[in-house]
């Protein structure tokens, strides 16, 4: 039973916006909440920036939570605050799920693969699971704030980084460019073309005289066109041949020449950017200082006592008044049964569908509907931060079309440090499947060879050590994230969100923030609210 | 006399790129250096990323350096390593010049103005002088690296920050928007207009069939146009009405509607951005952790013993074999004479032209040619980081056309901290002159009132304390930086760069990196090399 919370009054006697919204949600549900948000001018805020405000108590009731990833730990943390007994069953010896960071000593054994032990230097690490927190993922940021996890900026957008396409058509094939060269020139030429067309009068049918002048004015500024003849001849933002400096030499420097428009078009290099980033890729992005697993550790510190580690779920049974989960101790092989009033299953669907569970055929069919993404990453420790020292690239992504590489991402921290660990590839789909067939040493060699083409003379020379993952080969994950076809989203997803009997599902797969920590957290918030509702109602029948 | 340095061999026996370039510079001068750089594919590198490699010794020779700003301290640091005795005369009781950070206890007294004592909380600060280091300012980054000054990213480009123009024409006047709304919509509409025109055939004279298809393809991607009808209908990157989330509600969220094209054009809001940033405004930018004065302090730690503080230069005389500088002790009023073999004058022109110096009339005329920029800044300590908590703006600049404000810049550090200090305005020219006539309390009120319009209910409520500066009213600075008209750059600048008799000038004003620390450092590198050359040559005559 949810009681309407009183609006806490601050010294001013005026409820804060958050108080008000909390009340709006409690009183009127999400429809009323959205209306309230609009009234308060919060159109762009996410619907959930804090856990649901629940009243009542869970005392004497037990929730069995399957999986100590972010979804499972979020639920355990919040439900236990309400008085529930939470029993979290985790197959691994550690919590965090996909939220892992590899550093010296980290062990990873892929299915049918070699065992890797990370031997990076002290202080070096790679976030081989989630690695970025967009500014609009308020739920994730709620916990970094609540738990005091120190953050730093993650550079997700660095125009000074290179773009290098091996398979580009035309003269720019295999040519290393700065991203700002491509952006400045493409936009400059496009703006020139449109400005001149407007000026010539051929578009007078579509654009009236006032808008025409305003638009030409905009295009001149946006594209750095000459005001006189509306021509693009390059701009300092695309870099100099010789940088400006002191005195007479270099003095003002020597401007650079733009690339030819036709060659740019032919290369399709302009396709790497858009007018603005997509929602989840926008600046600003943040990361925990020292590794993403700081978030997992912060949760684990608070709910660790509720977690039963090395407990692999074998069987799940919904009973008339509760649930019964059979687990195997992966150390001893001993089997045991864990009972509770309700079950929150926060393991990936890829794993859950291998568990012996008493779901209906409809539910089981739905469980099979999501594909799990093959995803590969590799961290490469470099003895020298040559990308900063030689190339002045401070974080961000080098883009390339080399098969399976996609991007080389440079670390956003420890600036000007002695060594650095970069992300050597971020690979999906068929490419990832191919890459994962290689041994760790072969993957490293592949990544180093690709990087060497972009940073000749430096990449291979400075390479020291690697740590790679193929998420689809990691036991208890079996993929990077759930991928929903349009049909599966329409048919299977609602069935799974609804849950069955005394079991609800949570995780990034139960959200539209797939693959993001925010999806796991917000899904947990949503489902724990429903569990609380169910267990607060007599009988708790579905 | 500059000797050709031997190329140091590394263990590999192969000279590094930097060794090679050092040799190239020493052997063949900057022309040869540039050719070498091109050959090594370093077109975009600045010409100077390290101090000049000089040989010989300055033992027994004294250089009098006027001003312990970054230029003066750079010269003292490098010349003393060569064996020179450096006597740095600094009018203030501390070094750093304009490189200052205000924190609790910082005192500032403007000419004819009230004395401010900063009373920010511990940990709060404002960089009221230089505040950003562009990635391409290799000279500044050379010293942060050499001195181990810890850096963090400075967010110079945050599309999620607001734009708010009080004086915009049309329906967007006084409307608060996210920058990504304006960018996405303007570019979307522009791309739509061009794509449709191309498709219609009216531009077939200008664009051939192959390019036409390639260009339409590009425009569809750049502007998020519908592939089917080439129309822009908004995109998720401009924000959602309701953000996506978990489960069925909010599920996929609710998309937002684009602004009308005509209103956007009328408002001219699109003018705030360009295809790419200008050279010195590009991401990535960096800042020292805890305040820009970490750079000044790092220099001072190394050259502090050479600095004579509270020594105001009164008179400068060039003698046949040296220089003679008369200084006044600002504490005691006592006058004294400091002698040396050469003088490097690293004080602003605005101050130097008030010194009794024996320059030629031509040189004195040149000294008067640069204008000094009126520049105002204000730091506002806020009791709560409402821009992060309520608005999800993590650093970057809020743009506004409110007179004298220009931007409100949000701090790029201490994320999710309890309090935060933002830059309340950054004002130039006539606006700055007007602002500076206000008392510190009136300036703060003006800034708070402007911010309150953009963050209603939060800005004023959280405002706690201010610290403001008008650089044109600061003794020993008299302006933010030197501004060169085209004519002054052509006529006066070369005269000043050349110097006179036994005096050379250094500082940001002796560079094309005006107002930047890199200008001061690179100018010092250049002039100290010339001093070394002159003093290494018999007689050292001009």
mmCIF file of N, CA and C in Angstrom, chain A residues 469-535:
data_model
loop_
_atom_site.group_PDB
_atom_site.id
_atom_site.type_symbol
_atom_site.label_atom_id
_atom_site.label_comp_id
_atom_site.label_asym_id
_atom_site.label_seq_id
_atom_site.Cartn_x
_atom_site.Cartn_y
_atom_site.Cartn_z
ATOM 1 N N UNK A 469 38.092 -8.754 -23.977
ATOM 2 C CA UNK A 469 36.884 -9.468 -23.588
ATOM 3 C C UNK A 469 35.996 -9.669 -24.815
ATOM 4 N N UNK A 470 35.319 -10.810 -24.861
ATOM 5 C CA UNK A 470 34.247 -11.044 -25.829
ATOM 6 C C UNK A 470 33.023 -11.358 -24.975
ATOM 7 N N UNK A 471 32.160 -10.378 -24.798
ATOM 8 C CA UNK A 471 31.081 -10.523 -23.816
ATOM 9 C C UNK A 471 30.159 -11.703 -24.107
ATOM 10 N N UNK A 472 30.014 -12.041 -25.369
ATOM 11 C CA UNK A 472 29.143 -13.170 -25.709
ATOM 12 C C UNK A 472 29.751 -14.498 -25.288
ATOM 13 N N UNK A 473 31.026 -14.482 -24.909
ATOM 14 C CA UNK A 473 31.674 -15.700 -24.448
ATOM 15 C C UNK A 473 31.893 -15.700 -22.943
ATOM 16 N N UNK A 474 31.344 -14.708 -22.267
ATOM 17 C CA UNK A 474 31.519 -14.628 -20.823
ATOM 18 C C UNK A 474 30.344 -15.328 -20.135
ATOM 19 N N UNK A 475 30.667 -16.344 -19.354
ATOM 20 C CA UNK A 475 29.651 -17.096 -18.620
ATOM 21 C C UNK A 475 28.895 -16.129 -17.710
ATOM 22 N N UNK A 476 27.627 -16.340 -17.554
ATOM 23 C CA UNK A 476 26.742 -15.490 -16.742
ATOM 24 C C UNK A 476 26.440 -14.147 -17.401
ATOM 25 N N UNK A 477 26.922 -13.917 -18.642
ATOM 26 C CA UNK A 477 26.507 -12.737 -19.406
ATOM 27 C C UNK A 477 26.019 -13.144 -20.788
ATOM 28 N N UNK A 478 26.887 -13.851 -21.511
ATOM 29 C CA UNK A 478 26.515 -14.378 -22.834
ATOM 30 C C UNK A 478 26.090 -13.273 -23.815
ATOM 31 N N UNK A 479 26.705 -12.122 -23.672
ATOM 32 C CA UNK A 479 26.420 -11.036 -24.606
ATOM 33 C C UNK A 479 26.572 -9.693 -23.920
ATOM 34 N N UNK A 480 26.693 -8.649 -24.747
ATOM 35 C CA UNK A 480 26.892 -7.310 -24.201
ATOM 36 C C UNK A 480 25.614 -6.732 -23.622
ATOM 37 N N UNK A 481 24.530 -6.907 -24.344
ATOM 38 C CA UNK A 481 23.230 -6.381 -23.915
ATOM 39 C C UNK A 481 22.139 -7.005 -24.771
ATOM 40 N N UNK A 482 20.893 -6.835 -24.333
ATOM 41 C CA UNK A 482 19.764 -7.374 -25.088
ATOM 42 C C UNK A 482 19.483 -6.496 -26.299
ATOM 43 N N UNK A 483 19.255 -7.122 -27.435
ATOM 44 C CA UNK A 483 18.874 -6.376 -28.638
ATOM 45 C C UNK A 483 17.455 -6.769 -29.018
ATOM 46 N N UNK A 484 16.588 -5.787 -29.130
ATOM 47 C CA UNK A 484 15.181 -6.032 -29.407
ATOM 48 C C UNK A 484 14.866 -5.686 -30.854
ATOM 49 N N UNK A 485 14.356 -6.630 -31.590
ATOM 50 C CA UNK A 485 13.802 -6.287 -32.898
ATOM 51 C C UNK A 485 12.495 -5.542 -32.646
ATOM 52 N N UNK A 486 12.013 -4.872 -33.680
ATOM 53 C CA UNK A 486 10.765 -4.130 -33.510
ATOM 54 C C UNK A 486 9.643 -5.086 -33.073
ATOM 55 N N UNK A 487 9.644 -6.249 -33.666
ATOM 56 C CA UNK A 487 8.597 -7.225 -33.352
ATOM 57 C C UNK A 487 8.716 -7.744 -31.918
ATOM 58 N N UNK A 488 9.954 -8.058 -31.529
ATOM 59 C CA UNK A 488 10.157 -8.575 -30.172
ATOM 60 C C UNK A 488 9.796 -7.510 -29.134
ATOM 61 N N UNK A 489 10.109 -6.265 -29.459
ATOM 62 C CA UNK A 489 9.775 -5.174 -28.545
ATOM 63 C C UNK A 489 8.250 -5.064 -28.385
ATOM 64 N N UNK A 490 7.543 -5.294 -29.477
ATOM 65 C CA UNK A 490 6.080 -5.171 -29.433
ATOM 66 C C UNK A 490 5.433 -6.384 -28.774
ATOM 67 N N UNK A 491 5.961 -7.580 -29.050
ATOM 68 C CA UNK A 491 5.307 -8.807 -28.574
ATOM 69 C C UNK A 491 5.874 -9.320 -27.252
ATOM 70 N N UNK A 492 7.155 -9.573 -27.231
ATOM 71 C CA UNK A 492 7.755 -10.274 -26.093
ATOM 72 C C UNK A 492 8.031 -9.345 -24.910
ATOM 73 N N UNK A 493 8.507 -8.161 -25.199
ATOM 74 C CA UNK A 493 8.937 -7.233 -24.134
ATOM 75 C C UNK A 493 7.821 -6.952 -23.107
ATOM 76 N N UNK A 494 6.595 -6.641 -23.549
ATOM 77 C CA UNK A 494 5.537 -6.375 -22.557
ATOM 78 C C UNK A 494 5.246 -7.587 -21.679
ATOM 79 N N UNK A 495 5.321 -8.766 -22.260
ATOM 80 C CA UNK A 495 5.095 -9.997 -21.486
ATOM 81 C C UNK A 495 6.142 -10.113 -20.385
ATOM 82 N N UNK A 496 7.391 -9.832 -20.736
ATOM 83 C CA UNK A 496 8.480 -9.970 -19.764
ATOM 84 C C UNK A 496 8.420 -8.881 -18.703
ATOM 85 N N UNK A 497 8.089 -7.660 -19.117
ATOM 86 C CA UNK A 497 7.969 -6.560 -18.154
ATOM 87 C C UNK A 497 6.887 -6.883 -17.119
ATOM 88 N N UNK A 498 5.824 -7.516 -17.578
ATOM 89 C CA UNK A 498 4.697 -7.852 -16.702
ATOM 90 C C UNK A 498 5.090 -8.880 -15.644
ATOM 91 N N UNK A 499 5.996 -9.786 -15.996
ATOM 92 C CA UNK A 499 6.409 -10.827 -15.068
ATOM 93 C C UNK A 499 5.381 -11.939 -14.962
ATOM 94 N N UNK A 500 5.645 -12.909 -14.113
ATOM 95 C CA UNK A 500 4.719 -14.021 -14.001
ATOM 96 C C UNK A 500 4.684 -14.523 -12.563
ATOM 97 N N UNK A 501 3.503 -14.741 -12.090
ATOM 98 C CA UNK A 501 3.294 -15.241 -10.726
ATOM 99 C C UNK A 501 4.059 -14.386 -9.722
ATOM 100 N N UNK A 502 4.998 -14.988 -9.038
ATOM 101 C CA UNK A 502 5.729 -14.218 -8.017
ATOM 102 C C UNK A 502 7.147 -13.847 -8.480
ATOM 103 N N UNK A 503 7.326 -13.736 -9.761
ATOM 104 C CA UNK A 503 8.639 -13.377 -10.295
ATOM 105 C C UNK A 503 8.526 -12.177 -11.239
ATOM 106 N N UNK A 504 9.318 -11.164 -10.977
ATOM 107 C CA UNK A 504 9.438 -10.038 -11.907
ATOM 108 C C UNK A 504 10.883 -9.985 -12.406
ATOM 109 N N UNK A 505 11.052 -9.408 -13.582
ATOM 110 C CA UNK A 505 12.393 -9.303 -14.165
ATOM 111 C C UNK A 505 12.883 -7.865 -14.094
ATOM 112 N N UNK A 506 14.181 -7.706 -13.907
ATOM 113 C CA UNK A 506 14.792 -6.369 -13.941
ATOM 114 C C UNK A 506 16.150 -6.453 -14.623
ATOM 115 N N UNK A 507 16.590 -5.337 -15.148
ATOM 116 C CA UNK A 507 17.881 -5.279 -15.833
ATOM 117 C C UNK A 507 17.772 -4.335 -17.012
ATOM 118 N N UNK A 508 18.892 -4.040 -17.637
ATOM 119 C CA UNK A 508 18.877 -3.135 -18.800
ATOM 120 C C UNK A 508 17.939 -3.646 -19.883
ATOM 121 N N UNK A 509 17.748 -4.975 -19.929
ATOM 122 C CA UNK A 509 16.883 -5.572 -20.948
ATOM 123 C C UNK A 509 15.418 -5.236 -20.716
ATOM 124 N N UNK A 510 15.068 -4.816 -19.508
ATOM 125 C CA UNK A 510 13.682 -4.440 -19.210
ATOM 126 C C UNK A 510 13.513 -2.912 -19.277
ATOM 127 N N UNK A 511 14.234 -2.291 -20.227
ATOM 128 C CA UNK A 511 14.170 -0.834 -20.384
ATOM 129 C C UNK A 511 14.426 -0.453 -21.834
ATOM 130 N N UNK A 512 14.229 0.817 -22.096
ATOM 131 C CA UNK A 512 14.602 1.383 -23.392
ATOM 132 C C UNK A 512 15.955 2.087 -23.297
ATOM 133 N N UNK A 513 16.696 1.796 -22.242
ATOM 134 C CA UNK A 513 18.055 2.306 -22.100
ATOM 135 C C UNK A 513 19.000 1.121 -22.170
ATOM 136 N N UNK A 514 18.795 0.305 -23.212
ATOM 137 C CA UNK A 514 19.509 -0.951 -23.353
ATOM 138 C C UNK A 514 21.012 -0.784 -23.326
ATOM 139 N N UNK A 515 21.674 -1.638 -22.532
ATOM 140 C CA UNK A 515 23.123 -1.619 -22.486
ATOM 141 C C UNK A 515 23.683 -0.553 -21.560
ATOM 142 N N UNK A 516 22.825 0.256 -20.973
ATOM 143 C CA UNK A 516 23.289 1.321 -20.073
ATOM 144 C C UNK A 516 22.972 0.958 -18.636
ATOM 145 N N UNK A 517 23.822 1.383 -17.740
ATOM 146 C CA UNK A 517 23.590 1.146 -16.315
ATOM 147 C C UNK A 517 22.271 1.771 -15.869
ATOM 148 N N UNK A 518 21.944 2.927 -16.462
ATOM 149 C CA UNK A 518 20.692 3.605 -16.096
ATOM 150 C C UNK A 518 19.494 2.699 -16.364
ATOM 151 N N UNK A 519 19.559 1.909 -17.423
ATOM 152 C CA UNK A 519 18.471 0.988 -17.735
ATOM 153 C C UNK A 519 18.289 -0.038 -16.635
ATOM 154 N N UNK A 520 19.397 -0.572 -16.135
ATOM 155 C CA UNK A 520 19.342 -1.558 -15.057
ATOM 156 C C UNK A 520 18.756 -0.932 -13.797
ATOM 157 N N UNK A 521 19.236 0.260 -13.460
ATOM 158 C CA UNK A 521 18.808 0.915 -12.217
ATOM 159 C C UNK A 521 17.328 1.299 -12.289
ATOM 160 N N UNK A 522 16.919 1.914 -13.394
ATOM 161 C CA UNK A 522 15.538 2.388 -13.487
ATOM 162 C C UNK A 522 14.555 1.230 -13.582
ATOM 163 N N UNK A 523 15.004 0.142 -14.215
ATOM 164 C CA UNK A 523 14.178 -1.045 -14.257
ATOM 165 C C UNK A 523 13.998 -1.617 -12.849
ATOM 166 N N UNK A 524 15.084 -1.627 -12.095
ATOM 167 C CA UNK A 524 14.997 -2.132 -10.715
ATOM 168 C C UNK A 524 14.051 -1.263 -9.887
ATOM 169 N N UNK A 525 14.157 0.050 -10.057
ATOM 170 C CA UNK A 525 13.257 0.953 -9.320
ATOM 171 C C UNK A 525 11.796 0.623 -9.630
ATOM 172 N N UNK A 526 11.554 0.414 -10.907
ATOM 173 C CA UNK A 526 10.183 0.180 -11.333
ATOM 174 C C UNK A 526 9.646 -1.145 -10.787
ATOM 175 N N UNK A 527 10.440 -2.184 -10.889
ATOM 176 C CA UNK A 527 9.960 -3.503 -10.485
ATOM 177 C C UNK A 527 9.897 -3.659 -8.966
ATOM 178 N N UNK A 528 10.813 -3.019 -8.251
ATOM 179 C CA UNK A 528 10.744 -3.129 -6.787
ATOM 180 C C UNK A 528 9.504 -2.414 -6.262
ATOM 181 N N UNK A 529 9.092 -1.361 -6.975
ATOM 182 C CA UNK A 529 7.867 -0.663 -6.577
ATOM 183 C C UNK A 529 6.673 -1.604 -6.737
ATOM 184 N N UNK A 530 6.702 -2.365 -7.811
ATOM 185 C CA UNK A 530 5.602 -3.295 -8.046
ATOM 186 C C UNK A 530 5.619 -4.429 -7.031
ATOM 187 N N UNK A 531 6.818 -4.901 -6.687
ATOM 188 C CA UNK A 531 6.918 -5.960 -5.673
ATOM 189 C C UNK A 531 6.367 -5.460 -4.347
ATOM 190 N N UNK A 532 6.756 -4.233 -4.007
ATOM 191 C CA UNK A 532 6.281 -3.646 -2.749
ATOM 192 C C UNK A 532 4.753 -3.526 -2.753
ATOM 193 N N UNK A 533 4.247 -3.139 -3.891
ATOM 194 C CA UNK A 533 2.804 -3.016 -4.044
ATOM 195 C C UNK A 533 2.133 -4.375 -3.836
ATOM 196 N N UNK A 534 2.698 -5.372 -4.498
ATOM 197 C CA UNK A 534 2.130 -6.722 -4.439
ATOM 198 C C UNK A 534 2.198 -7.279 -3.018
ATOM 199 N N UNK A 535 3.339 -7.104 -2.375
ATOM 200 C CA UNK A 535 3.498 -7.680 -1.045
ATOM 201 C C UNK A 535 2.783 -6.858 0.019
#
